[in-house]
Short mmCIF file of C-alpha atoms in Angstrom, two decimals:
data_model
loop_
_atom_site.label_atom_id
_atom_site.label_comp_id
_atom_site.label_asym_id
_atom_site.label_seq_id
_atom_site.Cartn_x
_atom_site.Cartn_y
_atom_site.Cartn_z
CA MET A 1 -46.17 0.70 -15.40
CA ASN A 2 -42.54 -0.17 -15.79
CA ASP A 3 -42.13 -3.90 -16.38
CA ALA A 4 -38.35 -3.71 -16.88
CA PRO A 5 -36.51 -6.16 -14.66
CA THR A 6 -34.91 -4.63 -11.59
CA ARG A 7 -31.15 -4.91 -11.55
CA THR A 8 -29.59 -5.67 -8.25
CA THR A 9 -25.96 -5.36 -7.32
CA PRO A 10 -24.58 -8.75 -6.31
CA ALA A 11 -23.66 -8.94 -2.65
CA PRO A 12 -19.91 -9.15 -2.06
CA ALA A 13 -18.71 -12.68 -1.53
CA ALA A 14 -18.20 -13.68 2.08
CA PRO A 15 -14.52 -13.90 3.00
CA THR A 16 -13.06 -17.38 2.91
CA ARG A 17 -11.68 -18.91 6.07
CA ARG A 18 -8.17 -18.27 4.75
CA GLU A 19 -9.00 -14.58 4.21
CA GLN A 20 -10.50 -14.39 7.71
CA ILE A 21 -7.31 -15.82 9.19
CA LEU A 22 -5.13 -13.34 7.32
CA ARG A 23 -7.30 -10.39 8.33
CA GLU A 24 -7.16 -11.30 12.01
CA ALA A 25 -3.46 -12.13 11.85
CA ALA A 26 -2.76 -8.70 10.34
CA ARG A 27 -4.78 -6.99 13.06
CA LEU A 28 -3.12 -8.88 15.89
CA PHE A 29 0.41 -8.57 14.48
CA ALA A 30 -0.08 -4.81 14.02
CA GLU A 31 -1.45 -4.39 17.55
CA ARG A 32 1.00 -6.57 19.47
CA GLY A 33 3.89 -7.39 17.17
CA PHE A 34 4.68 -10.57 15.27
CA HIS A 35 6.41 -12.24 18.22
CA GLY A 36 3.70 -11.14 20.66
CA VAL A 37 0.96 -13.21 19.02
CA GLY A 38 0.57 -16.96 19.15
CA VAL A 39 -1.08 -19.29 16.68
CA ASP A 40 -3.73 -20.19 19.27
CA GLU A 41 -4.73 -16.52 19.57
CA ILE A 42 -5.13 -16.14 15.82
CA GLY A 43 -7.22 -19.30 15.77
CA ALA A 44 -9.42 -18.06 18.60
CA ALA A 45 -10.04 -14.80 16.71
CA VAL A 46 -11.60 -16.75 13.82
CA GLY A 47 -13.25 -19.42 15.92
CA ILE A 48 -10.99 -22.40 15.23
CA SER A 49 -8.35 -24.19 17.25
CA GLY A 50 -4.73 -23.14 16.86
CA PRO A 51 -3.73 -26.48 15.31
CA GLY A 52 -6.61 -26.06 12.85
CA LEU A 53 -4.75 -23.13 11.33
CA TYR A 54 -2.13 -25.52 9.98
CA ARG A 55 -4.68 -26.78 7.47
CA HIS A 56 -4.44 -23.33 5.87
CA PHE A 57 -0.91 -22.09 6.67
CA ALA A 58 2.36 -23.72 7.62
CA GLY A 59 2.74 -21.24 10.47
CA LYS A 60 2.97 -17.58 11.43
CA ASP A 61 5.88 -16.99 9.05
CA ALA A 62 3.73 -18.10 6.11
CA MET A 63 0.91 -15.78 7.20
CA LEU A 64 3.24 -12.81 7.44
CA ALA A 65 4.75 -13.55 4.03
CA GLU A 66 1.36 -13.85 2.37
CA LEU A 67 0.22 -10.59 3.97
CA LEU A 68 3.22 -8.50 2.94
CA VAL A 69 3.95 -10.08 -0.43
CA GLY A 70 0.22 -10.19 -1.18
CA ILE A 71 -0.41 -6.49 -0.56
CA SER A 72 2.62 -5.53 -2.66
CA GLU A 73 1.32 -7.70 -5.50
CA ARG A 74 -2.15 -6.16 -5.24
CA LEU A 75 -0.85 -2.60 -5.18
CA PHE A 76 1.33 -3.13 -8.25
CA ALA A 77 -1.32 -5.04 -10.19
CA GLY A 78 -3.96 -2.47 -9.26
CA GLY A 79 -1.69 0.37 -10.31
CA GLN A 80 -0.99 -1.29 -13.65
CA ARG A 81 -4.69 -1.81 -14.23
CA ARG A 82 -5.51 1.81 -13.42
CA VAL A 83 -2.84 3.10 -15.80
CA ILE A 84 -4.00 0.79 -18.60
CA ASP A 85 -7.69 1.59 -18.08
CA ALA A 86 -7.13 5.34 -18.05
CA THR A 87 -4.74 5.48 -21.00
CA SER A 88 -6.84 3.10 -23.13
CA THR A 89 -9.72 5.59 -22.99
CA GLY A 90 -7.48 8.48 -24.03
CA GLU A 91 -7.17 10.02 -20.57
CA GLY A 92 -4.26 12.40 -20.02
CA PRO A 93 -1.56 11.92 -17.38
CA ASP A 94 -3.47 14.13 -14.91
CA ALA A 95 -6.42 11.70 -14.95
CA VAL A 96 -4.08 8.70 -14.77
CA LEU A 97 -2.34 10.19 -11.75
CA GLY A 98 -5.71 10.90 -10.14
CA SER A 99 -6.66 7.26 -10.55
CA LEU A 100 -3.36 6.10 -9.00
CA ILE A 101 -3.86 8.46 -6.06
CA ASP A 102 -7.42 7.24 -5.50
CA GLY A 103 -6.29 3.62 -5.55
CA HIS A 104 -3.53 4.22 -3.03
CA ILE A 105 -5.88 6.17 -0.77
CA ASP A 106 -8.22 3.16 -0.71
CA PHE A 107 -5.28 1.02 0.40
CA ALA A 108 -4.12 3.55 3.00
CA LEU A 109 -7.58 3.78 4.58
CA ASP A 110 -8.69 0.15 4.29
CA ASP A 111 -5.42 -1.66 5.07
CA ARG A 112 -3.92 0.43 7.85
CA ALA A 113 -2.84 -2.68 9.75
CA LEU A 114 -0.74 -3.80 6.77
CA ILE A 115 1.08 -0.46 6.69
CA THR A 116 1.98 -0.89 10.35
CA LEU A 117 2.94 -4.49 9.73
CA HIS A 118 5.23 -3.54 6.86
CA ASP A 119 6.94 -0.84 8.92
CA ARG A 120 7.58 -3.12 11.88
CA GLU A 121 7.89 -6.65 10.58
CA LEU A 122 9.35 -6.62 7.05
CA GLY A 123 12.65 -7.78 8.49
CA GLN A 124 10.99 -10.97 9.76
CA LEU A 125 10.47 -12.25 6.21
CA ARG A 126 12.92 -14.71 4.72
CA ASP A 127 15.29 -13.13 2.20
CA SER A 128 13.46 -14.36 -0.89
CA ASP A 129 10.11 -12.95 0.28
CA ARG A 130 11.65 -9.65 1.35
CA LYS A 131 13.36 -9.27 -2.03
CA ARG A 132 10.04 -10.02 -3.74
CA VAL A 133 8.36 -7.25 -1.73
CA ARG A 134 11.15 -4.79 -2.58
CA SER A 135 11.02 -5.68 -6.28
CA LEU A 136 7.25 -5.16 -6.43
CA GLN A 137 7.56 -1.87 -4.57
CA ARG A 138 10.18 -0.59 -7.00
CA GLN A 139 7.96 -1.48 -9.95
CA TYR A 140 5.04 0.28 -8.29
CA VAL A 141 7.16 3.38 -7.74
CA GLU A 142 8.20 3.37 -11.42
CA LEU A 143 4.54 3.41 -12.49
CA TRP A 144 4.08 6.64 -10.57
CA VAL A 145 7.39 8.16 -11.66
CA ASP A 146 6.49 7.62 -15.32
CA VAL A 147 3.04 9.22 -14.95
CA VAL A 148 4.23 12.15 -12.82
CA GLY A 149 7.18 12.71 -15.16
CA ARG A 150 4.83 13.01 -18.15
CA LEU A 151 2.62 15.41 -16.22
CA HIS A 152 5.61 17.55 -15.15
CA PRO A 153 8.14 17.21 -18.01
CA ASP A 154 10.20 20.19 -16.82
CA SER A 155 11.03 18.49 -13.52
CA GLY A 156 14.09 16.26 -13.30
CA GLU A 157 13.67 12.55 -12.70
CA ALA A 158 15.30 12.76 -9.27
CA GLU A 159 12.85 15.48 -8.22
CA VAL A 160 9.88 13.51 -9.56
CA ARG A 161 11.04 10.38 -7.75
CA ALA A 162 11.49 12.29 -4.50
CA ALA A 163 7.97 13.71 -4.86
CA VAL A 164 6.50 10.24 -5.41
CA HIS A 165 8.20 8.89 -2.29
CA ALA A 166 7.06 11.94 -0.30
CA VAL A 167 3.43 11.42 -1.36
CA PHE A 168 3.64 7.74 -0.40
CA GLY A 169 4.85 8.85 3.02
CA LEU A 170 1.90 11.23 3.26
CA LEU A 171 -0.72 8.69 2.22
CA ASN A 172 0.80 5.90 4.31
CA SER A 173 0.63 8.05 7.44
CA THR A 174 -2.94 6.92 8.13
CA PRO A 175 -2.01 4.53 10.99
CA HIS A 176 -0.48 7.52 12.80
CA LEU A 177 -3.36 9.97 12.39
CA GLY A 178 -4.91 9.12 15.73
CA ARG A 179 -6.69 6.38 17.58
CA PRO A 180 -9.48 4.45 15.80
CA GLY A 181 -12.47 6.73 15.32
CA ALA A 182 -10.40 9.92 15.59
CA LEU A 183 -10.40 10.54 11.82
CA PRO A 184 -13.22 12.71 10.40
CA GLY A 185 -14.82 9.78 8.55
CA ARG A 186 -13.65 7.81 5.56
CA THR A 187 -15.11 10.08 2.88
CA ALA A 188 -13.77 13.26 4.44
CA THR A 189 -10.37 11.73 5.14
CA ALA A 190 -10.10 10.43 1.57
CA ALA A 191 -10.96 13.89 0.23
CA LEU A 192 -8.32 15.49 2.46
CA LEU A 193 -5.63 13.02 1.42
CA ARG A 194 -6.59 13.52 -2.23
CA ARG A 195 -6.19 17.30 -1.96
CA LEU A 196 -2.87 16.97 -0.16
CA ALA A 197 -1.46 14.50 -2.68
CA HIS A 198 -2.51 16.56 -5.70
CA GLY A 199 -1.15 19.68 -4.03
CA ALA A 200 2.20 18.02 -3.41
CA PHE A 201 2.58 17.04 -7.06
CA ALA A 202 1.35 20.45 -8.24
CA SER A 203 4.27 22.01 -6.36
CA LEU A 204 6.60 20.46 -8.94
CA THR A 205 5.30 23.09 -11.34
CA ASP A 206 4.29 25.86 -8.94
CA GLY A 207 7.29 25.82 -6.65
CA GLY A 208 10.23 28.16 -7.00
CA PRO A 209 13.92 27.22 -7.10
CA ALA A 210 15.30 25.02 -4.36
CA PRO A 211 16.94 26.77 -1.38
CA ALA A 212 20.64 27.46 -1.81
CA ASP A 213 21.60 24.98 0.91
CA ALA A 214 19.46 22.16 -0.51
CA PRO A 215 21.31 19.19 -2.08
CA ALA A 216 21.47 19.30 -5.86
CA ASP A 217 20.10 15.75 -6.03
CA PRO A 218 16.85 15.34 -4.05
CA SER A 219 17.64 11.65 -3.58
CA ALA A 220 20.92 12.43 -1.75
CA GLY A 221 21.04 11.07 1.74
CA THR A 222 18.63 8.23 1.14
CA PRO A 223 19.10 5.78 4.03
CA GLY A 224 21.43 2.93 3.17
CA GLU A 225 23.09 4.46 0.13
CA GLU A 226 26.39 5.33 1.78
CA SER A 227 26.65 2.02 3.60
CA GLY A 228 25.85 0.01 0.49
CA GLU A 229 22.59 -1.26 1.96
CA GLU A 230 19.43 -1.43 -0.09
CA PRO A 231 17.53 1.88 0.32
CA ALA A 232 14.26 1.54 2.18
CA GLU A 233 11.11 1.75 0.10
CA PRO A 234 7.86 3.35 1.27
CA SER A 235 5.52 1.20 3.28
CA ALA A 236 3.80 -1.44 1.20
CA GLY A 237 4.28 0.51 -1.91
#
């Protein structure tokens, strides 16, 4: 007879009221647009009066800022943690990249509303919050560029950077893959995205020379460069 105590996995903590509000705000903003949703509707979605929301947030602008700045902070911090954890155990850059890909796939599948929100509503943030999002995104990109560059040392930095942005575009396409329930299930979709992402990066080594009419610099033509505007970063990362 085994008298060893049975270990149980602690149940995940119930979301706080603040987290509930943010989750419903993200869903409603993504479905109907920031200006198409009122405070009363967000309150009704979590079972409190609209004015009751002001005990948690100053208004819709504050909710949007916390959603978009918050996900950028979590992506960057999570990426840093994955790189540190993998390298501290002696893992090579291929394993580190795999961990980064898995983390971003979790985001792309579990936070689809935030991807939509970023694409549509980033311009609604005040300048300081928008600059914070852009700064975090650039740091997140550099994590990937460093890892991919070490894995593919014969590729130029511009090519590596273009590949990283292309993979972000691939992974962040989840809100456009069909209506809810149209995907083949989370596990199967994650496996598909994982294969596609690894295949895209593998092409840095396996691919032949660029076509003769391709620009010498893969970053040429990035939106905003010629006009002096800040180039757009990939959605929420």
